[in-house]
XYZ file of C-alpha atoms in Angstrom:
336
model
C 18.739 -9.991 10.277
C 16.268 -11.839 7.973
C 12.926 -10.443 7.213
C 9.934 -12.843 7.764
C 8.316 -13.485 4.495
C 5.107 -15.474 4.350
C 4.778 -18.640 2.233
C 3.560 -17.922 -1.311
C -0.155 -18.596 -1.361
C -1.975 -21.168 -3.545
C -5.299 -22.625 -4.558
C -6.982 -23.906 -1.432
C -5.680 -21.248 1.044
C -7.938 -19.275 2.953
C -8.186 -15.497 2.605
C -9.347 -13.649 5.670
C -11.380 -10.496 5.222
C -11.179 -7.759 7.777
C -12.117 -4.267 8.351
C -9.402 -2.422 10.316
C -10.913 1.001 9.139
C -13.913 1.264 7.159
C -16.504 -1.525 6.784
C -18.194 -2.581 3.643
C -21.746 -1.120 3.971
C -22.624 0.988 0.865
C -22.490 0.749 -2.819
C -20.505 0.790 -5.038
C -18.236 -1.141 -2.397
C -20.811 -3.574 -1.371
C -21.595 -4.787 -4.831
C -17.898 -4.954 -5.732
C -17.033 -6.826 -2.492
C -19.802 -9.397 -3.268
C -18.519 -9.710 -6.776
C -14.704 -9.981 -5.426
C -15.765 -12.726 -2.959
C -17.101 -14.541 -6.038
C -13.863 -14.016 -8.031
C -11.862 -15.375 -5.102
C -13.805 -18.448 -4.738
C -13.847 -19.289 -8.505
C -10.232 -18.815 -8.300
C -9.857 -21.780 -5.841
C -9.555 -19.662 -2.610
C -11.543 -20.291 0.537
C -13.096 -17.067 2.186
C -13.526 -16.274 5.716
C -14.993 -13.130 7.044
C -14.125 -11.189 10.324
C -17.155 -9.812 12.518
C -16.527 -6.280 11.477
C -16.435 -6.654 7.744
C -20.140 -5.282 7.252
C -20.292 -2.853 10.258
C -20.449 0.777 10.455
C -20.386 1.152 14.212
C -17.411 3.036 15.138
C -16.261 6.475 14.788
C -15.391 6.889 11.148
C -14.730 3.205 11.319
C -16.310 -0.164 11.048
C -16.169 -0.613 14.871
C -14.235 0.428 18.008
C -10.421 0.471 18.033
C -10.489 -2.606 20.465
C -12.716 -4.547 18.247
C -11.053 -3.787 15.086
C -7.662 -4.816 16.819
C -9.179 -7.984 18.103
C -10.364 -8.949 14.490
C -6.608 -8.466 13.280
C -5.249 -10.410 16.151
C -7.707 -13.197 15.519
C -6.765 -13.230 11.823
C -3.233 -13.663 12.549
C -4.001 -16.313 14.816
C -6.073 -18.189 12.115
C -4.893 -20.576 9.614
C -5.298 -17.924 6.638
C -2.675 -17.424 4.250
C -3.618 -13.909 3.469
C -5.400 -11.159 5.559
C -6.997 -8.753 3.154
C -8.435 -5.469 4.182
C -11.834 -4.622 2.847
C -11.387 -1.064 2.595
C -9.308 2.271 3.483
C -10.767 5.047 5.723
C -9.409 7.596 8.186
C -8.742 6.527 11.872
C -7.136 3.009 11.657
C -4.173 4.369 13.633
C -6.439 4.250 16.683
C -6.516 0.502 16.799
C -2.586 0.086 16.933
C -2.499 0.047 20.785
C -4.542 -2.992 20.873
C -2.925 -4.863 18.183
C -0.851 -7.788 19.549
C 2.480 -7.216 17.649
C 4.467 -9.404 20.018
C 2.262 -12.313 19.458
C 2.208 -11.799 15.691
C 5.989 -11.826 15.605
C 6.152 -15.116 17.305
C 3.590 -16.626 14.832
C 3.925 -18.192 11.466
C 4.122 -14.988 9.123
C 0.923 -14.267 7.158
C 0.354 -11.982 4.379
C -1.458 -8.920 5.118
C -2.701 -6.640 2.159
C -4.379 -3.295 2.033
C -4.217 0.330 0.785
C -4.252 3.906 1.778
C -5.310 3.855 5.643
C -4.047 0.201 5.546
C -0.344 1.956 5.770
C -1.016 1.828 9.525
C -0.646 -1.908 9.367
C 1.472 -2.584 6.401
C 4.072 -0.333 7.680
C 4.124 -1.174 11.514
C 4.249 -5.055 10.598
C 7.390 -4.594 9.150
C 8.944 -2.091 11.589
C 7.827 -3.900 14.563
C 7.560 -7.654 13.754
C 10.062 -7.632 10.597
C 6.964 -9.402 8.794
C 6.683 -8.366 4.958
C 3.276 -7.071 3.967
C 1.839 -5.808 0.483
C 0.812 -2.240 -0.040
C -1.989 -3.286 -2.447
C -5.492 -3.340 -3.504
C -8.484 -3.936 -1.022
C -11.067 -6.548 -1.510
C -13.561 -4.585 -3.670
C -10.870 -3.967 -6.134
C -11.018 -7.365 -7.342
C -14.540 -7.328 -8.808
C -13.881 -7.629 -12.566
C -14.454 -10.954 -14.316
C -10.690 -10.835 -15.391
C -8.231 -9.142 -12.993
C -5.984 -6.862 -14.685
C -3.007 -4.751 -13.787
C -2.836 -4.108 -10.212
C -5.127 -6.860 -9.035
C -3.397 -9.240 -11.225
C 0.141 -8.183 -10.089
C -0.935 -8.317 -6.350
C -1.594 -12.303 -6.781
C 1.746 -12.505 -8.745
C 3.540 -11.079 -5.769
C 1.452 -13.312 -3.342
C 2.474 -16.189 -5.329
C 5.924 -15.503 -5.556
C 6.857 -13.449 -8.560
C 9.854 -11.228 -8.397
C 9.897 -8.882 -11.420
C 6.937 -6.593 -11.955
C 6.844 -3.293 -14.264
C 4.696 -0.394 -14.395
C 1.760 0.216 -16.611
C 1.516 2.147 -19.998
C -1.263 4.634 -19.027
C -3.437 5.630 -16.031
C -7.115 6.749 -15.518
C -8.445 10.097 -14.211
C -12.058 9.191 -14.850
C -14.331 8.559 -11.739
C -16.516 5.523 -11.320
C -20.405 6.246 -11.596
C -22.035 5.166 -8.411
C -25.358 4.043 -10.421
C -22.940 1.306 -12.182
C -20.903 -0.066 -9.243
C -19.275 -2.662 -11.550
C -18.076 0.008 -13.898
C -14.452 -0.410 -14.855
C -11.785 2.614 -14.993
C -10.396 3.392 -18.278
C -6.834 3.891 -19.206
C -6.775 7.202 -20.800
C -3.808 9.215 -19.808
C -0.419 8.564 -20.788
C 2.294 8.004 -18.186
C 5.310 10.110 -17.787
C 7.763 9.285 -15.021
C 9.747 12.287 -13.827
C 13.289 11.211 -12.666
C 15.469 13.457 -10.643
C 19.148 12.551 -10.114
C 18.627 8.956 -11.356
C 21.715 7.353 -12.820
C 21.512 3.694 -12.185
C 19.134 1.146 -10.557
C 18.465 1.754 -6.837
C 18.713 -1.189 -4.456
C 17.421 -1.362 -0.921
C 14.456 -2.232 1.410
C 11.128 -0.974 0.387
C 9.223 0.995 2.973
C 6.412 3.487 2.609
C 2.788 3.821 1.722
C 0.134 6.718 2.119
C 2.207 9.846 3.444
C -0.806 11.077 5.279
C -0.888 8.121 7.408
C 3.014 7.654 7.927
C 3.010 11.265 9.333
C 0.573 9.891 12.261
C 3.065 7.397 13.067
C 5.988 9.563 13.636
C 6.983 9.792 17.356
C 4.604 6.714 18.274
C 5.832 3.224 19.370
C 4.435 2.122 15.826
C 6.912 4.155 13.897
C 10.221 2.673 15.269
C 12.314 3.420 11.948
C 15.425 3.693 14.004
C 15.267 0.202 15.415
C 14.258 -1.131 12.306
C 17.299 0.477 10.561
C 19.725 -1.170 13.287
C 18.286 -4.533 12.396
C 18.545 -4.123 8.764
C 21.261 -1.570 7.583
C 20.974 -2.355 3.740
C 19.467 1.039 3.231
C 15.926 2.102 2.410
C 13.948 2.914 -0.795
C 11.095 5.075 0.279
C 7.769 4.889 -1.654
C 5.293 7.592 -1.091
C 1.829 8.679 -2.188
C -0.599 11.257 -1.006
C -4.621 11.115 -0.683
C -5.631 14.412 1.283
C -2.601 16.291 1.226
C -2.040 19.282 -0.977
C 1.269 20.425 -2.183
C 2.296 22.432 0.823
C 1.124 19.459 2.999
C 3.313 17.099 1.055
C 6.253 19.603 1.587
C 5.601 19.707 5.329
C 5.165 16.090 5.614
C 8.457 15.515 3.890
C 10.275 17.996 6.020
C 8.798 16.339 9.344
C 9.955 12.936 8.229
C 13.384 14.309 7.219
C 13.857 16.227 10.586
C 12.691 13.324 12.486
C 15.480 11.277 11.157
C 13.220 8.762 9.039
C 15.267 9.407 5.795
C 18.741 8.565 7.416
C 20.139 5.715 5.496
C 17.908 6.354 2.271
C 19.047 4.925 -1.032
C 16.334 6.665 -3.004
C 12.550 7.932 -3.327
C 9.620 6.800 -5.327
C 6.707 9.155 -5.368
C 3.421 8.264 -6.735
C 0.475 10.206 -8.392
C -0.825 12.148 -5.778
C -4.551 13.284 -5.809
C -3.528 16.921 -5.724
C -1.433 16.223 -9.113
C -2.612 19.601 -10.709
C -2.544 21.866 -7.728
C -0.241 24.712 -7.020
C -0.331 26.853 -3.875
C 2.057 29.857 -3.453
C 4.206 28.476 -6.313
C 4.438 25.098 -4.707
C 3.570 22.162 -6.836
C 3.943 18.217 -6.625
C 7.362 18.486 -7.894
C 9.076 21.271 -5.982
C 7.387 20.226 -2.797
C 9.562 17.136 -3.154
C 12.799 18.420 -4.797
C 13.146 21.626 -2.381
C 13.065 19.119 0.676
C 14.713 16.248 -0.541
C 17.026 17.374 -3.144
C 20.202 18.434 -0.962
C 20.230 14.531 0.236
C 21.706 13.749 -3.472
C 19.626 10.754 -3.820
C 17.534 9.531 -7.036
C 13.971 10.261 -7.057
C 11.379 8.969 -9.327
C 8.170 10.957 -9.551
C 4.823 9.949 -11.021
C 5.375 6.275 -10.859
C 2.118 3.981 -10.834
C 1.282 4.285 -7.233
C -1.434 6.054 -5.285
C -5.094 7.021 -5.442
C -5.145 7.598 -9.249
C -5.314 4.014 -10.794
C -3.791 1.813 -11.499
C -1.514 1.540 -8.685
C 1.282 -1.231 -8.411
C 1.351 -3.491 -5.228
C 4.608 -3.204 -3.182
C 6.187 -5.568 -1.222
C 6.923 -3.604 2.032
C 10.030 -4.661 3.819
C 11.426 -6.578 0.902
C 14.860 -6.042 -0.733
C 14.620 -4.948 -4.218
C 16.125 -3.455 -7.216
C 14.093 -0.428 -8.762
C 15.140 0.519 -12.155
C 13.811 3.310 -14.644
C 13.993 1.797 -18.165
C 12.557 3.130 -21.289
C 10.067 5.394 -19.458
C 8.831 2.663 -17.188
C 9.621 1.451 -13.702
C 10.746 -2.053 -13.139
C 10.754 -3.730 -9.698
C 13.218 -6.798 -9.199
C 12.699 -8.409 -5.771
C 15.619 -9.910 -4.175
C 13.670 -12.113 -1.819
């Protein structure tokens, strides 16, 4: 069965801003959001804002689950080409019962892009409607005068680019809230850790933030078995963690494995977790993965350019791709 891939975006198209998790209400996000809107308009795109974008009226969210879902439903029913989340957060999952996935599946496909908590839509869109999405930057990330790395690559994907590769370095410095337009600096040398990798991996890309994926297990919004029946090509899982420590990652992978989520997997891509330097009871970011996934005999690439430590590569969720590890770097070659 073919996946539904939205059309490439072009100048003059509308970008619809939504707040399915946090709204934009404080700095540095507010200032960065405003600058990002200027950049979109200067690049030739139209901008439309949903009603929840600047709200802080829900419980750890912009608005109630029902209001946030209505904003999403209205955005997919609009003539926008890209629906862009304005932020991550904590409880996006609570809006899913009110999202009209049946209607979305019947409509002309649109791109949805978001990061972190937005896994709660980037993944269910693929599993339930066979519509590709992009696990990539939220609106405030586009504030710099010249887009670079993950921001530039996001629009390359949206425009139809099929080959992207990782970045030479990464950043562990934190933004200064007194200077909201401060740009992160690439200071750390990247070292990808391959385990059992022998040749490029080919399959459909599924994944996102592990913290959020675990909340989908056993719900109607995590129908991985149904997806596998429609798309038996095999899955390349990409995963990164935000709040989980090494033990949490270990438990999470065990849960997904026991729940059957890794049946038919072709390989695993692990990002730079925020807990990168932690070790608890001799469990670290490496053996948390290999102890659980090692007996599957599948290739694993760890410490790729993915996660809450920037820069993070945008990934087209649901797309067939070949992922290669060459000369210490990762290369995504999309087949569609």
